[in-house]
């Protein structure tokens, strides 16, 4: 495995995921592009932007998050594997589960549910009103 300048554990995890989803080095086209934006002389002299294309699926990834070419190579591979994982697993993928959870949270409540919630709020406010102690230190 290549050295990307990240911990052995992260590299091992990436390698395992690549094997799990049958992503081989031979199936990936890798190009290096001159990056743009902040990063100073390093960005201007070194092609730090990484472009990957997975031939069997046709997925493309372009990564320019850091000034380091090695780290961008690692991040690009990670992103490519994530895309392939979502494609292969579909509804079972972690990302899709997270999206579905957000959809459920944003979904409008039914009238019956709203009515039930408002009724509970009214009951709670009545309880609180009963807790208020009368003012006994006022003169009559």
PDB file of C-alpha atoms in Angstrom:
ATOM      1  CA  UNK A   1       0.000   0.000   0.000  1.00  0.00           C
ATOM      2  CA  UNK A   2       1.132   3.541  -0.690  1.00  0.00           C
ATOM      3  CA  UNK A   3       2.197   5.907   2.073  1.00  0.00           C
ATOM      4  CA  UNK A   4      -0.262   8.791   2.263  1.00  0.00           C
ATOM      5  CA  UNK A   5       1.095  10.465   5.370  1.00  0.00           C
ATOM      6  CA  UNK A   6      -1.782   9.275   7.558  1.00  0.00           C
ATOM      7  CA  UNK A   7      -1.890   6.741  10.376  1.00  0.00           C
ATOM      8  CA  UNK A   8      -1.513   3.034   9.662  1.00  0.00           C
ATOM      9  CA  UNK A   9      -5.009   2.396  11.010  1.00  0.00           C
ATOM     10  CA  UNK A  10      -6.601   4.810   8.526  1.00  0.00           C
ATOM     11  CA  UNK A  11      -4.625   3.286   5.670  1.00  0.00           C
ATOM     12  CA  UNK A  12      -5.643  -0.210   6.757  1.00  0.00           C
ATOM     13  CA  UNK A  13      -9.311   0.831   6.952  1.00  0.00           C
ATOM     14  CA  UNK A  14      -9.137   2.312   3.448  1.00  0.00           C
ATOM     15  CA  UNK A  15      -7.445  -0.829   2.084  1.00  0.00           C
ATOM     16  CA  UNK A  16     -10.119  -3.062   3.665  1.00  0.00           C
ATOM     17  CA  UNK A  17     -12.934  -0.972   2.195  1.00  0.00           C
ATOM     18  CA  UNK A  18     -11.268  -1.018  -1.221  1.00  0.00           C
ATOM     19  CA  UNK A  19     -11.054  -4.815  -1.059  1.00  0.00           C
ATOM     20  CA  UNK A  20     -14.630  -5.114   0.217  1.00  0.00           C
ATOM     21  CA  UNK A  21     -16.032  -3.173  -2.745  1.00  0.00           C
ATOM     22  CA  UNK A  22     -13.532  -4.633  -5.250  1.00  0.00           C
ATOM     23  CA  UNK A  23     -11.747  -1.374  -6.034  1.00  0.00           C
ATOM     24  CA  UNK A  24      -8.343  -2.238  -7.491  1.00  0.00           C
ATOM     25  CA  UNK A  25      -5.429   0.071  -8.287  1.00  0.00           C
ATOM     26  CA  UNK A  26      -5.540  -1.086 -11.912  1.00  0.00           C
ATOM     27  CA  UNK A  27      -9.135   0.154 -12.263  1.00  0.00           C
ATOM     28  CA  UNK A  28      -8.270   3.690 -11.169  1.00  0.00           C
ATOM     29  CA  UNK A  29      -6.894   6.431 -13.402  1.00  0.00           C
ATOM     30  CA  UNK A  30      -4.965   8.947 -11.320  1.00  0.00           C
ATOM     31  CA  UNK A  31      -3.943  12.404 -12.524  1.00  0.00           C
ATOM     32  CA  UNK A  32      -2.378  15.350 -10.750  1.00  0.00           C
ATOM     33  CA  UNK A  33      -3.535  18.872 -11.488  1.00  0.00           C
ATOM     34  CA  UNK A  34      -2.154  22.227 -10.432  1.00  0.00           C
ATOM     35  CA  UNK A  35      -4.317  23.425  -7.583  1.00  0.00           C
ATOM     36  CA  UNK A  36      -5.699  26.940  -7.159  1.00  0.00           C
ATOM     37  CA  UNK A  37      -6.409  29.171  -4.213  1.00  0.00           C
ATOM     38  CA  UNK A  38      -4.661  29.516  -0.839  1.00  0.00           C
ATOM     39  CA  UNK A  39      -1.538  27.510  -0.170  1.00  0.00           C
ATOM     40  CA  UNK A  40       1.222  29.824  -1.312  1.00  0.00           C
ATOM     41  CA  UNK A  41       4.287  28.756  -3.253  1.00  0.00           C
ATOM     42  CA  UNK A  42       3.682  25.051  -2.583  1.00  0.00           C
ATOM     43  CA  UNK A  43       0.363  25.123  -4.442  1.00  0.00           C
ATOM     44  CA  UNK A  44       1.866  27.053  -7.347  1.00  0.00           C
ATOM     45  CA  UNK A  45       4.872  24.728  -7.799  1.00  0.00           C
ATOM     46  CA  UNK A  46       3.457  21.286  -6.999  1.00  0.00           C
ATOM     47  CA  UNK A  47       0.442  19.608  -8.608  1.00  0.00           C
ATOM     48  CA  UNK A  48      -1.377  18.988  -5.308  1.00  0.00           C
ATOM     49  CA  UNK A  49      -4.887  18.507  -6.732  1.00  0.00           C
ATOM     50  CA  UNK A  50      -5.712  14.826  -7.328  1.00  0.00           C
ATOM     51  CA  UNK A  51      -8.147  13.499  -9.932  1.00  0.00           C
ATOM     52  CA  UNK A  52      -9.319   9.871  -9.766  1.00  0.00           C
ATOM     53  CA  UNK A  53     -11.585   7.983 -12.138  1.00  0.00           C
ATOM     54  CA  UNK A  54     -12.860   4.483 -11.414  1.00  0.00           C
ATOM     55  CA  UNK A  55     -13.188   2.817 -14.804  1.00  0.00           C
ATOM     56  CA  UNK A  56     -15.787   0.088 -14.034  1.00  0.00           C
ATOM     57  CA  UNK A  57     -18.301   2.507 -12.464  1.00  0.00           C
ATOM     58  CA  UNK A  58     -17.258   5.744 -14.165  1.00  0.00           C
ATOM     59  CA  UNK A  59     -17.158   7.646 -10.860  1.00  0.00           C
ATOM     60  CA  UNK A  60     -14.828  10.644 -10.796  1.00  0.00           C
ATOM     61  CA  UNK A  61     -13.337  12.427  -7.790  1.00  0.00           C
ATOM     62  CA  UNK A  62     -11.313  15.619  -7.661  1.00  0.00           C
ATOM     63  CA  UNK A  63      -9.697  16.440  -4.317  1.00  0.00           C
ATOM     64  CA  UNK A  64      -7.932  19.658  -3.314  1.00  0.00           C
ATOM     65  CA  UNK A  65      -8.627  19.958   0.409  1.00  0.00           C
ATOM     66  CA  UNK A  66      -5.047  20.204   1.650  1.00  0.00           C
ATOM     67  CA  UNK A  67      -1.683  21.499   0.464  1.00  0.00           C
ATOM     68  CA  UNK A  68      -0.226  17.990   0.620  1.00  0.00           C
ATOM     69  CA  UNK A  69      -0.447  15.847  -2.505  1.00  0.00           C
ATOM     70  CA  UNK A  70      -0.119  12.633  -0.473  1.00  0.00           C
ATOM     71  CA  UNK A  71      -2.976  13.553   1.845  1.00  0.00           C
ATOM     72  CA  UNK A  72      -5.136  14.621  -1.103  1.00  0.00           C
ATOM     73  CA  UNK A  73      -4.470  11.226  -2.720  1.00  0.00           C
ATOM     74  CA  UNK A  74      -5.680   9.493   0.442  1.00  0.00           C
ATOM     75  CA  UNK A  75      -8.770  11.723   0.743  1.00  0.00           C
ATOM     76  CA  UNK A  76      -9.617  11.235  -2.942  1.00  0.00           C
ATOM     77  CA  UNK A  77      -9.459   7.449  -2.579  1.00  0.00           C
ATOM     78  CA  UNK A  78     -11.592   7.652   0.546  1.00  0.00           C
ATOM     79  CA  UNK A  79     -14.200   9.738  -1.288  1.00  0.00           C
ATOM     80  CA  UNK A  80     -14.169   7.387  -4.288  1.00  0.00           C
ATOM     81  CA  UNK A  81     -14.742   4.353  -2.057  1.00  0.00           C
ATOM     82  CA  UNK A  82     -17.556   6.216  -0.280  1.00  0.00           C
ATOM     83  CA  UNK A  83     -19.264   6.922  -3.616  1.00  0.00           C
ATOM     84  CA  UNK A  84     -18.911   3.298  -4.710  1.00  0.00           C
ATOM     85  CA  UNK A  85     -20.208   2.105  -1.324  1.00  0.00           C
ATOM     86  CA  UNK A  86     -23.314   4.288  -1.654  1.00  0.00           C
ATOM     87  CA  UNK A  87     -23.831   3.008  -5.200  1.00  0.00           C
ATOM     88  CA  UNK A  88     -23.458  -0.651  -4.224  1.00  0.00           C
ATOM     89  CA  UNK A  89     -25.396  -0.614  -0.965  1.00  0.00           C
ATOM     90  CA  UNK A  90     -28.058   1.876  -2.016  1.00  0.00           C
ATOM     91  CA  UNK A  91     -30.668   2.205   0.746  1.00  0.00           C
ATOM     92  CA  UNK A  92     -28.543   0.223   3.201  1.00  0.00           C
ATOM     93  CA  UNK A  93     -25.620   2.673   3.161  1.00  0.00           C
ATOM     94  CA  UNK A  94     -24.925   4.816   6.229  1.00  0.00           C
ATOM     95  CA  UNK A  95     -25.246   8.017   4.223  1.00  0.00           C
ATOM     96  CA  UNK A  96     -28.682   7.045   2.898  1.00  0.00           C
ATOM     97  CA  UNK A  97     -29.830   6.106   6.406  1.00  0.00           C
ATOM     98  CA  UNK A  98     -28.728   9.515   7.651  1.00  0.00           C
ATOM     99  CA  UNK A  99     -30.590  11.278   4.812  1.00  0.00           C
ATOM    100  CA  UNK A 100     -33.749   9.290   5.548  1.00  0.00           C
ATOM    101  CA  UNK A 101     -33.528  10.199   9.235  1.00  0.00           C
ATOM    102  CA  UNK A 102     -33.327  13.901   8.337  1.00  0.00           C
ATOM    103  CA  UNK A 103     -36.301  13.513   5.956  1.00  0.00           C
ATOM    104  CA  UNK A 104     -38.363  11.976   8.754  1.00  0.00           C
ATOM    105  CA  UNK A 105     -37.437  14.822  11.104  1.00  0.00           C
ATOM    106  CA  UNK A 106     -38.443  17.465   8.559  1.00  0.00           C
ATOM    107  CA  UNK A 107     -41.695  15.770   7.551  1.00  0.00           C
ATOM    108  CA  UNK A 108     -44.829  17.699   8.527  1.00  0.00           C
ATOM    109  CA  UNK A 109     -46.842  16.401  11.430  1.00  0.00           C
ATOM    110  CA  UNK A 110     -50.396  15.256  10.922  1.00  0.00           C
ATOM    111  CA  UNK A 111     -53.282  17.300  12.336  1.00  0.00           C
ATOM    112  CA  UNK A 112     -53.957  14.631  14.918  1.00  0.00           C
ATOM    113  CA  UNK A 113     -50.334  14.684  16.101  1.00  0.00           C
ATOM    114  CA  UNK A 114     -50.324  18.485  16.316  1.00  0.00           C
ATOM    115  CA  UNK A 115     -53.593  18.398  18.292  1.00  0.00           C
ATOM    116  CA  UNK A 116     -52.150  15.836  20.731  1.00  0.00           C
ATOM    117  CA  UNK A 117     -48.978  17.906  21.266  1.00  0.00           C
ATOM    118  CA  UNK A 118     -50.947  21.113  21.872  1.00  0.00           C
ATOM    119  CA  UNK A 119     -53.216  19.310  24.349  1.00  0.00           C
ATOM    120  CA  UNK A 120     -50.159  18.098  26.289  1.00  0.00           C
ATOM    121  CA  UNK A 121     -48.795  21.650  26.350  1.00  0.00           C
ATOM    122  CA  UNK A 122     -52.090  22.981  27.722  1.00  0.00           C
ATOM    123  CA  UNK A 123     -52.134  20.344  30.467  1.00  0.00           C
ATOM    124  CA  UNK A 124     -48.557  21.211  31.426  1.00  0.00           C
ATOM    125  CA  UNK A 125     -49.346  24.935  31.596  1.00  0.00           C
ATOM    126  CA  UNK A 126     -52.339  24.225  33.851  1.00  0.00           C
ATOM    127  CA  UNK A 127     -50.102  22.210  36.193  1.00  0.00           C
ATOM    128  CA  UNK A 128     -47.665  25.098  36.341  1.00  0.00           C
ATOM    129  CA  UNK A 129     -50.441  27.582  37.086  1.00  0.00           C
ATOM    130  CA  UNK A 130     -51.537  25.471  40.061  1.00  0.00           C
ATOM    131  CA  UNK A 131     -47.979  25.573  41.454  1.00  0.00           C
ATOM    132  CA  UNK A 132     -48.022  29.372  41.789  1.00  0.00           C
ATOM    133  CA  UNK A 133     -48.219  30.287  45.446  1.00  0.00           C
ATOM    134  CA  UNK A 134     -50.687  33.010  46.386  1.00  0.00           C
ATOM    135  CA  UNK A 135     -49.183  36.184  47.809  1.00  0.00           C
ATOM    136  CA  UNK A 136     -49.782  35.989  51.569  1.00  0.00           C
ATOM    137  CA  UNK A 137     -47.685  38.964  52.603  1.00  0.00           C
ATOM    138  CA  UNK A 138     -50.080  41.531  51.058  1.00  0.00           C
ATOM    139  CA  UNK A 139     -52.115  43.611  53.463  1.00  0.00           C
ATOM    140  CA  UNK A 140     -55.870  43.446  53.204  1.00  0.00           C
TER     141      UNK A 140
END
